[in-house]
Amino acid sequence: MAASNKKSNHRTNTPPRKTASSPSSGKKKLTAAQRRELERQQRITQALIIVGSIVVAVIFIIIFLSYYGSNSTKDLTGNTASGSGTSSTAAVKESYYPASEDFETAPDGEQLKKPSKGEEVAVLQTSLGTIKIRLFPKYAPTAVENFRKLIKDGYYNGIIFHRVMNDFMIQGGDPTGTGTGGKSAFEGYETFGDEFGRNLYNFRGAVSMANTGAPGSNGSQFFIVQTKKAQYYTLGDKDGFLSNGGAKWAAEEYEKRGGTAYLDGQFKSVTGSGHTVFGQVYEGLKVVDKIAAVKVDANNKPLEDVVIKKAYLTKVK
């Protein structure tokens, strides 16, 4: 039962005490000048209290936003554990390998179709199971070319998933395993350009490039979206997604299968995050979930290494 807020009506018979300001205290009355000085000092004290309160509030907000930005799954997935947010393999150079201008826009729903016979796909054999990825060379040609070249060079073999966040994503592709390493497959360039707005979305199972948040900062690191619920962040909700230009079919799929809508490149001006989608897991999502569920440290790095034992390309039979 909640405690009563009523005040007690009990009174004591103790006589009132004389205050320091009573005439009998012997103190003299303040002069007009003294009263003005006292009032001035009180105003200064009140102003200092107000300013101090504002400063404390601002510091609290900054600390909160810093913590939220580095730990929340709503943060931009970056190349360092963002957080992400968020995050960088290498500093973005003044010039980066440009994204191809020779591309098509994917038909509605094409991203979620199974690969056809003879189509080349990527396979990641991990220490917790096999993940098969359909690639989109027509719609994200530069990112796919980069991924294919790195796979053919054996770049990903033996690399760990260095950043794992359950109900968000799993991230790998850094040969140093720290979240700060890696570079693109393009000779003379550590990074390459973004490929946004190709009618490809960060649905659950999407394979996207990790970056620093800066334009053209894609290298070797990638992540696989794992969340089963639609996450919109500053887009708000499904209606916010649509009002900002999201496709109706995509909005329905986000609600049905989950994903990180705010990471779609076309919303970068709204959410501050944007990541190039270049593939989709069509087999092995249970393995992705298994990896996402492993125990991690304070930096979201698995306590026991989850390794990409071998990555290779093959054609669907």
mmCIF file of C-alpha atoms in Angstrom:
data_model
loop_
_atom_site.group_PDB
_atom_site.id
_atom_site.type_symbol
_atom_site.label_atom_id
_atom_site.label_comp_id
_atom_site.label_asym_id
_atom_site.label_seq_id
_atom_site.Cartn_x
_atom_site.Cartn_y
_atom_site.Cartn_z
ATOM 1 C CA MET A 1 0.000 0.000 0.000
ATOM 2 C CA ALA A 2 1.349 3.399 -0.912
ATOM 3 C CA ALA A 3 2.359 5.627 1.923
ATOM 4 C CA SER A 4 -0.013 8.507 2.609
ATOM 5 C CA ASN A 5 1.053 11.967 1.496
ATOM 6 C CA LYS A 6 -1.096 13.745 4.113
ATOM 7 C CA LYS A 7 0.769 15.893 6.628
ATOM 8 C CA SER A 8 0.333 15.227 10.330
ATOM 9 C CA ASN A 9 -1.976 17.558 12.240
ATOM 10 C CA HIS A 10 -0.053 17.000 15.496
ATOM 11 C CA ARG A 11 1.124 20.196 17.106
ATOM 12 C CA THR A 12 3.612 20.711 19.944
ATOM 13 C CA ASN A 13 3.426 23.273 22.694
ATOM 14 C CA THR A 14 7.020 24.358 22.320
ATOM 15 C CA PRO A 15 7.144 28.124 22.169
ATOM 16 C CA PRO A 16 8.425 29.715 18.959
ATOM 17 C CA ARG A 17 12.108 30.475 18.888
ATOM 18 C CA LYS A 18 13.421 33.912 18.212
ATOM 19 C CA THR A 19 15.027 34.281 14.824
ATOM 20 C CA ALA A 20 18.339 35.931 14.188
ATOM 21 C CA SER A 21 16.562 38.766 12.460
ATOM 22 C CA SER A 22 14.162 39.552 15.307
ATOM 23 C CA PRO A 23 14.502 42.908 17.028
ATOM 24 C CA SER A 24 15.596 41.243 20.252
ATOM 25 C CA SER A 25 18.647 39.750 18.519
ATOM 26 C CA GLY A 26 20.442 43.001 18.812
ATOM 27 C CA LYS A 27 21.356 43.241 15.154
ATOM 28 C CA LYS A 28 20.968 46.503 13.247
ATOM 29 C CA LYS A 29 18.667 46.901 10.280
ATOM 30 C CA LEU A 30 20.289 46.809 6.822
ATOM 31 C CA THR A 31 20.808 50.065 5.017
ATOM 32 C CA ALA A 32 19.339 50.596 1.527
ATOM 33 C CA ALA A 33 22.806 50.171 0.006
ATOM 34 C CA GLN A 34 23.368 46.931 1.905
ATOM 35 C CA ARG A 35 20.002 45.590 0.780
ATOM 36 C CA ARG A 36 20.822 46.397 -2.853
ATOM 37 C CA GLU A 37 24.190 44.665 -2.534
ATOM 38 C CA LEU A 38 22.555 41.610 -0.949
ATOM 39 C CA GLU A 39 19.959 41.454 -3.719
ATOM 40 C CA ARG A 40 22.715 41.772 -6.324
ATOM 41 C CA GLN A 41 24.632 38.895 -4.796
ATOM 42 C CA GLN A 42 21.458 36.785 -4.694
ATOM 43 C CA ARG A 43 20.834 37.457 -8.379
ATOM 44 C CA ILE A 44 24.406 36.475 -9.211
ATOM 45 C CA THR A 45 24.053 33.271 -7.182
ATOM 46 C CA GLN A 46 20.793 32.389 -8.923
ATOM 47 C CA ALA A 47 22.349 33.066 -12.347
ATOM 48 C CA LEU A 48 25.335 30.854 -11.505
ATOM 49 C CA ILE A 49 23.002 28.066 -10.394
ATOM 50 C CA ILE A 50 21.035 28.296 -13.666
ATOM 51 C CA VAL A 51 24.195 28.341 -15.800
ATOM 52 C CA GLY A 52 25.659 25.442 -13.805
ATOM 53 C CA SER A 53 22.473 23.413 -14.287
ATOM 54 C CA ILE A 54 22.554 24.030 -18.041
ATOM 55 C CA VAL A 55 26.222 23.009 -18.263
ATOM 56 C CA VAL A 56 25.557 19.800 -16.306
ATOM 57 C CA ALA A 57 22.566 19.004 -18.546
ATOM 58 C CA VAL A 58 24.623 19.552 -21.720
ATOM 59 C CA ILE A 59 27.437 17.343 -20.416
ATOM 60 C CA PHE A 60 24.933 14.617 -19.541
ATOM 61 C CA ILE A 61 23.379 14.791 -23.017
ATOM 62 C CA ILE A 62 26.809 14.601 -24.688
ATOM 63 C CA ILE A 63 27.803 11.589 -22.581
ATOM 64 C CA PHE A 64 24.473 9.898 -23.275
ATOM 65 C CA LEU A 65 24.673 10.475 -27.033
ATOM 66 C CA SER A 66 28.298 9.314 -27.128
ATOM 67 C CA TYR A 67 27.418 6.123 -25.293
ATOM 68 C CA TYR A 68 24.286 5.577 -27.383
ATOM 69 C CA GLY A 69 26.143 6.193 -30.622
ATOM 70 C CA SER A 70 28.906 3.723 -29.818
ATOM 71 C CA ASN A 71 26.764 0.971 -28.316
ATOM 72 C CA SER A 72 23.309 1.134 -29.824
ATOM 73 C CA THR A 73 22.404 -1.175 -32.648
ATOM 74 C CA LYS A 74 20.792 1.829 -34.238
ATOM 75 C CA ASP A 75 24.131 3.313 -34.880
ATOM 76 C CA LEU A 76 25.781 3.141 -38.230
ATOM 77 C CA THR A 77 27.671 0.003 -38.721
ATOM 78 C CA GLY A 78 31.209 1.117 -39.357
ATOM 79 C CA ASN A 79 34.477 -0.579 -39.975
ATOM 80 C CA THR A 80 35.507 -0.386 -36.385
ATOM 81 C CA ALA A 81 33.583 -1.754 -33.530
ATOM 82 C CA SER A 82 29.894 1.766 -34.839
ATOM 83 C CA GLY A 83 29.137 1.970 -34.332
ATOM 84 C CA SER A 84 28.392 1.793 -34.612
ATOM 85 C CA GLY A 85 28.582 2.475 -34.860
ATOM 86 C CA THR A 86 30.669 3.642 -35.354
ATOM 87 C CA SER A 87 34.454 3.046 -37.125
ATOM 88 C CA SER A 88 37.148 2.856 -39.757
ATOM 89 C CA THR A 89 39.433 0.448 -41.555
ATOM 90 C CA ALA A 90 41.644 3.118 -42.939
ATOM 91 C CA ALA A 91 41.454 6.851 -43.242
ATOM 92 C CA VAL A 92 39.643 7.867 -46.405
ATOM 93 C CA LYS A 93 42.148 9.163 -48.916
ATOM 94 C CA GLU A 94 41.610 12.234 -51.037
ATOM 95 C CA SER A 95 40.814 9.922 -53.936
ATOM 96 C CA TYR A 96 39.097 6.558 -53.901
ATOM 97 C CA TYR A 97 38.273 4.029 -56.561
ATOM 98 C CA PRO A 98 35.063 5.302 -58.190
ATOM 99 C CA ALA A 99 31.865 3.290 -58.220
ATOM 100 C CA SER A 100 30.868 2.010 -61.656
ATOM 101 C CA GLU A 101 28.450 4.150 -63.637
ATOM 102 C CA ASP A 102 27.434 1.091 -65.637
ATOM 103 C CA PHE A 103 24.678 -0.424 -63.536
ATOM 104 C CA GLU A 104 21.000 -1.293 -63.585
ATOM 105 C CA THR A 105 18.332 -0.666 -60.977
ATOM 106 C CA ALA A 106 17.117 -3.949 -59.501
ATOM 107 C CA PRO A 107 13.502 -4.896 -60.246
ATOM 108 C CA ASP A 108 11.164 -4.884 -57.240
ATOM 109 C CA GLY A 109 11.770 -7.997 -55.134
ATOM 110 C CA GLU A 110 14.734 -9.208 -57.196
ATOM 111 C CA GLN A 111 16.978 -9.080 -54.126
ATOM 112 C CA LEU A 112 14.978 -11.778 -52.345
ATOM 113 C CA LYS A 113 14.844 -14.315 -55.161
ATOM 114 C CA LYS A 114 16.846 -17.526 -55.113
ATOM 115 C CA PRO A 115 19.821 -17.631 -57.497
ATOM 116 C CA SER A 116 19.164 -19.253 -60.853
ATOM 117 C CA LYS A 117 21.003 -22.238 -62.316
ATOM 118 C CA GLY A 118 24.500 -21.303 -63.462
ATOM 119 C CA GLU A 119 24.568 -18.106 -61.406
ATOM 120 C CA GLU A 120 27.790 -17.431 -59.505
ATOM 121 C CA VAL A 121 27.383 -17.188 -55.745
ATOM 122 C CA ALA A 122 29.722 -16.732 -52.796
ATOM 123 C CA VAL A 123 30.125 -19.310 -50.026
ATOM 124 C CA LEU A 124 31.516 -18.637 -46.550
ATOM 125 C CA GLN A 125 32.510 -21.767 -44.667
ATOM 126 C CA THR A 126 32.648 -20.631 -41.051
ATOM 127 C CA SER A 127 33.530 -22.420 -37.841
ATOM 128 C CA LEU A 128 29.806 -22.451 -37.013
ATOM 129 C CA GLY A 129 28.411 -23.447 -40.400
ATOM 130 C CA THR A 130 28.073 -22.469 -44.049
ATOM 131 C CA ILE A 131 26.565 -19.254 -45.411
ATOM 132 C CA LYS A 132 25.634 -18.898 -49.080
ATOM 133 C CA ILE A 133 25.303 -15.473 -50.649
ATOM 134 C CA ARG A 134 23.660 -14.360 -53.858
ATOM 135 C CA LEU A 135 25.598 -11.466 -55.439
ATOM 136 C CA PHE A 136 24.255 -8.542 -57.493
ATOM 137 C CA PRO A 137 26.887 -7.639 -60.119
ATOM 138 C CA LYS A 138 24.312 -5.816 -62.292
ATOM 139 C CA TYR A 139 23.147 -3.542 -59.499
ATOM 140 C CA ALA A 140 26.270 -3.058 -57.343
ATOM 141 C CA PRO A 141 29.080 -3.916 -59.800
ATOM 142 C CA THR A 142 31.975 -2.254 -57.954
ATOM 143 C CA ALA A 143 31.189 -3.788 -54.565
ATOM 144 C CA VAL A 144 30.682 -7.228 -56.111
ATOM 145 C CA GLU A 145 33.893 -6.976 -58.126
ATOM 146 C CA ASN A 146 35.763 -6.046 -54.948
ATOM 147 C CA PHE A 147 34.238 -8.949 -53.005
ATOM 148 C CA ARG A 148 34.949 -11.441 -55.786
ATOM 149 C CA LYS A 149 38.564 -10.335 -56.181
ATOM 150 C CA LEU A 150 39.227 -10.568 -52.460
ATOM 151 C CA ILE A 151 37.684 -14.031 -52.337
ATOM 152 C CA LYS A 152 39.763 -15.230 -55.298
ATOM 153 C CA ASP A 153 42.896 -13.885 -53.597
ATOM 154 C CA GLY A 154 42.060 -15.885 -50.449
ATOM 155 C CA TYR A 155 41.844 -12.612 -48.520
ATOM 156 C CA TYR A 156 38.986 -13.725 -46.272
ATOM 157 C CA ASN A 157 40.313 -17.190 -45.452
ATOM 158 C CA GLY A 158 41.100 -17.434 -41.748
ATOM 159 C CA ILE A 159 39.567 -14.043 -40.904
ATOM 160 C CA ILE A 160 37.252 -13.786 -37.904
ATOM 161 C CA PHE A 161 33.928 -12.046 -37.377
ATOM 162 C CA HIS A 162 35.359 -9.313 -35.185
ATOM 163 C CA ARG A 163 32.111 -7.540 -34.344
ATOM 164 C CA VAL A 164 28.911 -9.392 -33.471
ATOM 165 C CA MET A 165 25.721 -7.790 -32.157
ATOM 166 C CA ASN A 166 22.725 -10.034 -31.596
ATOM 167 C CA ASP A 167 19.500 -8.704 -33.127
ATOM 168 C CA PHE A 168 21.551 -6.417 -35.363
ATOM 169 C CA MET A 169 24.377 -7.822 -37.520
ATOM 170 C CA ILE A 170 27.619 -9.785 -37.760
ATOM 171 C CA GLN A 171 30.701 -8.073 -39.216
ATOM 172 C CA GLY A 172 33.923 -9.440 -40.687
ATOM 173 C CA GLY A 173 36.475 -8.876 -43.425
ATOM 174 C CA ASP A 174 39.288 -7.313 -41.386
ATOM 175 C CA PRO A 175 42.526 -9.335 -41.602
ATOM 176 C CA THR A 176 43.764 -7.745 -38.361
ATOM 177 C CA GLY A 177 40.644 -8.797 -36.464
ATOM 178 C CA THR A 178 40.510 -5.414 -34.757
ATOM 179 C CA GLY A 179 37.920 -3.587 -36.838
ATOM 180 C CA THR A 180 40.495 -1.032 -37.974
ATOM 181 C CA GLY A 181 42.177 -2.926 -40.821
ATOM 182 C CA GLY A 182 41.600 -4.055 -44.369
ATOM 183 C CA LYS A 183 41.601 -2.469 -47.815
ATOM 184 C CA SER A 184 39.885 -2.852 -51.156
ATOM 185 C CA ALA A 185 40.936 -5.157 -53.973
ATOM 186 C CA PHE A 186 41.599 -2.248 -56.320
ATOM 187 C CA GLU A 187 45.309 -1.662 -56.802
ATOM 188 C CA GLY A 188 46.435 1.717 -55.555
ATOM 189 C CA TYR A 189 43.198 2.366 -53.656
ATOM 190 C CA GLU A 190 42.388 1.467 -50.085
ATOM 191 C CA THR A 191 38.708 2.306 -50.508
ATOM 192 C CA PHE A 192 36.047 2.595 -53.210
ATOM 193 C CA GLY A 193 32.842 4.503 -53.905
ATOM 194 C CA ASP A 194 29.310 3.936 -52.651
ATOM 195 C CA GLU A 195 26.520 2.387 -54.688
ATOM 196 C CA PHE A 196 23.221 3.599 -53.284
ATOM 197 C CA GLY A 197 19.681 3.685 -54.569
ATOM 198 C CA ARG A 198 19.799 0.502 -56.670
ATOM 199 C CA ASN A 199 16.500 -0.799 -55.207
ATOM 200 C CA LEU A 200 18.513 -3.014 -52.871
ATOM 201 C CA TYR A 201 17.749 -2.809 -49.147
ATOM 202 C CA ASN A 202 19.258 -3.826 -45.799
ATOM 203 C CA PHE A 203 16.716 -6.557 -45.130
ATOM 204 C CA ARG A 204 17.516 -9.391 -42.759
ATOM 205 C CA GLY A 205 20.165 -11.448 -44.580
ATOM 206 C CA ALA A 206 21.454 -8.547 -46.681
ATOM 207 C CA VAL A 207 25.228 -8.382 -47.173
ATOM 208 C CA SER A 208 26.499 -4.781 -47.054
ATOM 209 C CA MET A 209 29.756 -2.892 -47.075
ATOM 210 C CA ALA A 210 30.957 -1.514 -43.757
ATOM 211 C CA ASN A 211 32.384 1.996 -43.911
ATOM 212 C CA THR A 212 33.502 4.937 -41.804
ATOM 213 C CA GLY A 213 30.429 7.014 -42.558
ATOM 214 C CA ALA A 214 32.401 9.129 -45.022
ATOM 215 C CA PRO A 215 31.713 8.904 -48.777
ATOM 216 C CA GLY A 216 33.775 6.313 -50.624
ATOM 217 C CA SER A 217 35.149 4.643 -47.492
ATOM 218 C CA ASN A 218 34.363 1.026 -48.435
ATOM 219 C CA GLY A 219 37.273 -1.393 -48.091
ATOM 220 C CA SER A 220 37.225 -5.116 -47.314
ATOM 221 C CA GLN A 221 34.914 -5.185 -44.325
ATOM 222 C CA PHE A 222 31.307 -6.271 -44.718
ATOM 223 C CA PHE A 223 28.380 -7.135 -42.477
ATOM 224 C CA ILE A 224 25.331 -9.382 -42.670
ATOM 225 C CA VAL A 225 22.083 -7.952 -41.295
ATOM 226 C CA GLN A 226 20.653 -10.321 -38.684
ATOM 227 C CA THR A 227 17.785 -8.562 -36.885
ATOM 228 C CA LYS A 228 14.360 -10.141 -37.262
ATOM 229 C CA LYS A 229 12.510 -6.881 -36.623
ATOM 230 C CA ALA A 230 12.405 -3.784 -38.781
ATOM 231 C CA GLN A 231 14.607 -1.025 -37.373
ATOM 232 C CA TYR A 232 13.954 2.500 -38.670
ATOM 233 C CA TYR A 233 15.904 4.740 -36.268
ATOM 234 C CA THR A 234 15.345 8.399 -37.282
ATOM 235 C CA LEU A 235 13.048 7.349 -40.128
ATOM 236 C CA GLY A 236 10.576 6.618 -37.350
ATOM 237 C CA ASP A 237 8.498 3.759 -38.710
ATOM 238 C CA LYS A 238 7.119 2.238 -41.899
ATOM 239 C CA ASP A 239 5.300 5.467 -42.774
ATOM 240 C CA GLY A 240 8.500 7.452 -42.259
ATOM 241 C CA PHE A 241 10.316 5.018 -44.522
ATOM 242 C CA LEU A 242 7.708 5.548 -47.247
ATOM 243 C CA SER A 243 7.511 9.321 -46.851
ATOM 244 C CA ASN A 244 11.288 9.549 -47.306
ATOM 245 C CA GLY A 245 11.131 7.695 -50.619
ATOM 246 C CA GLY A 246 11.307 4.030 -49.629
ATOM 247 C CA ALA A 247 9.643 1.607 -52.024
ATOM 248 C CA LYS A 248 6.278 0.193 -50.992
ATOM 249 C CA TRP A 249 7.350 -3.386 -51.690
ATOM 250 C CA ALA A 250 10.446 -2.849 -49.524
ATOM 251 C CA ALA A 251 8.381 -1.418 -46.663
ATOM 252 C CA GLU A 252 6.214 -4.535 -46.681
ATOM 253 C CA GLU A 253 9.268 -6.806 -46.715
ATOM 254 C CA TYR A 254 10.879 -4.929 -43.824
ATOM 255 C CA GLU A 255 7.737 -5.472 -41.759
ATOM 256 C CA LYS A 256 7.603 -9.135 -42.751
ATOM 257 C CA ARG A 257 11.238 -10.238 -42.423
ATOM 258 C CA GLY A 258 13.059 -7.491 -40.484
ATOM 259 C CA GLY A 259 16.168 -5.509 -41.260
ATOM 260 C CA THR A 260 17.869 -2.157 -40.735
ATOM 261 C CA ALA A 261 16.031 0.302 -42.969
ATOM 262 C CA TYR A 262 17.975 3.299 -41.667
ATOM 263 C CA LEU A 263 21.208 1.884 -43.111
ATOM 264 C CA ASP A 264 19.915 2.141 -46.680
ATOM 265 C CA GLY A 265 22.078 4.600 -48.584
ATOM 266 C CA GLN A 266 19.249 6.689 -50.002
ATOM 267 C CA PHE A 267 18.325 7.781 -46.453
ATOM 268 C CA LYS A 268 21.807 8.937 -45.471
ATOM 269 C CA SER A 269 20.770 12.589 -45.297
ATOM 270 C CA VAL A 270 18.048 11.636 -42.800
ATOM 271 C CA THR A 271 19.760 8.977 -40.694
ATOM 272 C CA GLY A 272 23.439 9.819 -41.091
ATOM 273 C CA SER A 273 24.186 6.239 -42.150
ATOM 274 C CA GLY A 274 24.418 4.629 -45.566
ATOM 275 C CA HIS A 275 25.736 1.231 -46.651
ATOM 276 C CA THR A 276 26.023 -0.424 -50.042
ATOM 277 C CA VAL A 277 24.022 -3.654 -50.326
ATOM 278 C CA PHE A 278 25.703 -6.062 -52.758
ATOM 279 C CA GLY A 279 24.458 -9.502 -51.746
ATOM 280 C CA GLN A 280 21.768 -11.488 -49.943
ATOM 281 C CA VAL A 281 22.060 -14.657 -47.866
ATOM 282 C CA TYR A 282 19.795 -17.255 -49.497
ATOM 283 C CA GLU A 283 20.966 -20.217 -47.425
ATOM 284 C CA GLY A 284 22.476 -20.263 -43.933
ATOM 285 C CA LEU A 285 20.515 -17.612 -42.060
ATOM 286 C CA LYS A 286 20.348 -19.999 -39.101
ATOM 287 C CA VAL A 287 24.148 -19.953 -39.101
ATOM 288 C CA VAL A 288 24.074 -16.141 -39.096
ATOM 289 C CA ASP A 289 21.745 -16.280 -36.076
ATOM 290 C CA LYS A 290 24.059 -18.766 -34.379
ATOM 291 C CA ILE A 291 27.048 -16.474 -34.863
ATOM 292 C CA ALA A 292 25.055 -13.463 -33.655
ATOM 293 C CA ALA A 293 24.172 -15.304 -30.441
ATOM 294 C CA VAL A 294 27.743 -16.057 -29.295
ATOM 295 C CA LYS A 295 29.071 -14.452 -26.132
ATOM 296 C CA VAL A 296 31.004 -11.238 -26.726
ATOM 297 C CA ASP A 297 33.149 -8.795 -24.772
ATOM 298 C CA ALA A 298 32.507 -5.105 -24.123
ATOM 299 C CA ASN A 299 33.569 -4.302 -27.704
ATOM 300 C CA ASN A 300 31.149 -6.861 -29.205
ATOM 301 C CA LYS A 301 34.021 -9.153 -30.174
ATOM 302 C CA PRO A 302 33.291 -12.878 -29.701
ATOM 303 C CA LEU A 303 35.037 -14.376 -26.685
ATOM 304 C CA GLU A 304 35.796 -17.416 -28.843
ATOM 305 C CA ASP A 305 36.809 -16.707 -32.426
ATOM 306 C CA VAL A 306 34.208 -17.316 -35.122
ATOM 307 C CA VAL A 307 36.351 -17.909 -38.199
ATOM 308 C CA ILE A 308 35.726 -17.778 -41.934
ATOM 309 C CA LYS A 309 37.658 -20.954 -42.650
ATOM 310 C CA LYS A 310 37.260 -20.582 -46.393
ATOM 311 C CA ALA A 311 35.480 -18.222 -48.780
ATOM 312 C CA TYR A 312 34.987 -19.244 -52.379
ATOM 313 C CA LEU A 313 32.901 -18.638 -55.503
ATOM 314 C CA THR A 314 30.840 -21.340 -57.167
ATOM 315 C CA LYS A 315 28.044 -21.679 -59.698
ATOM 316 C CA VAL A 316 24.599 -22.930 -58.776
ATOM 317 C CA LYS A 317 23.921 -26.347 -60.233
#
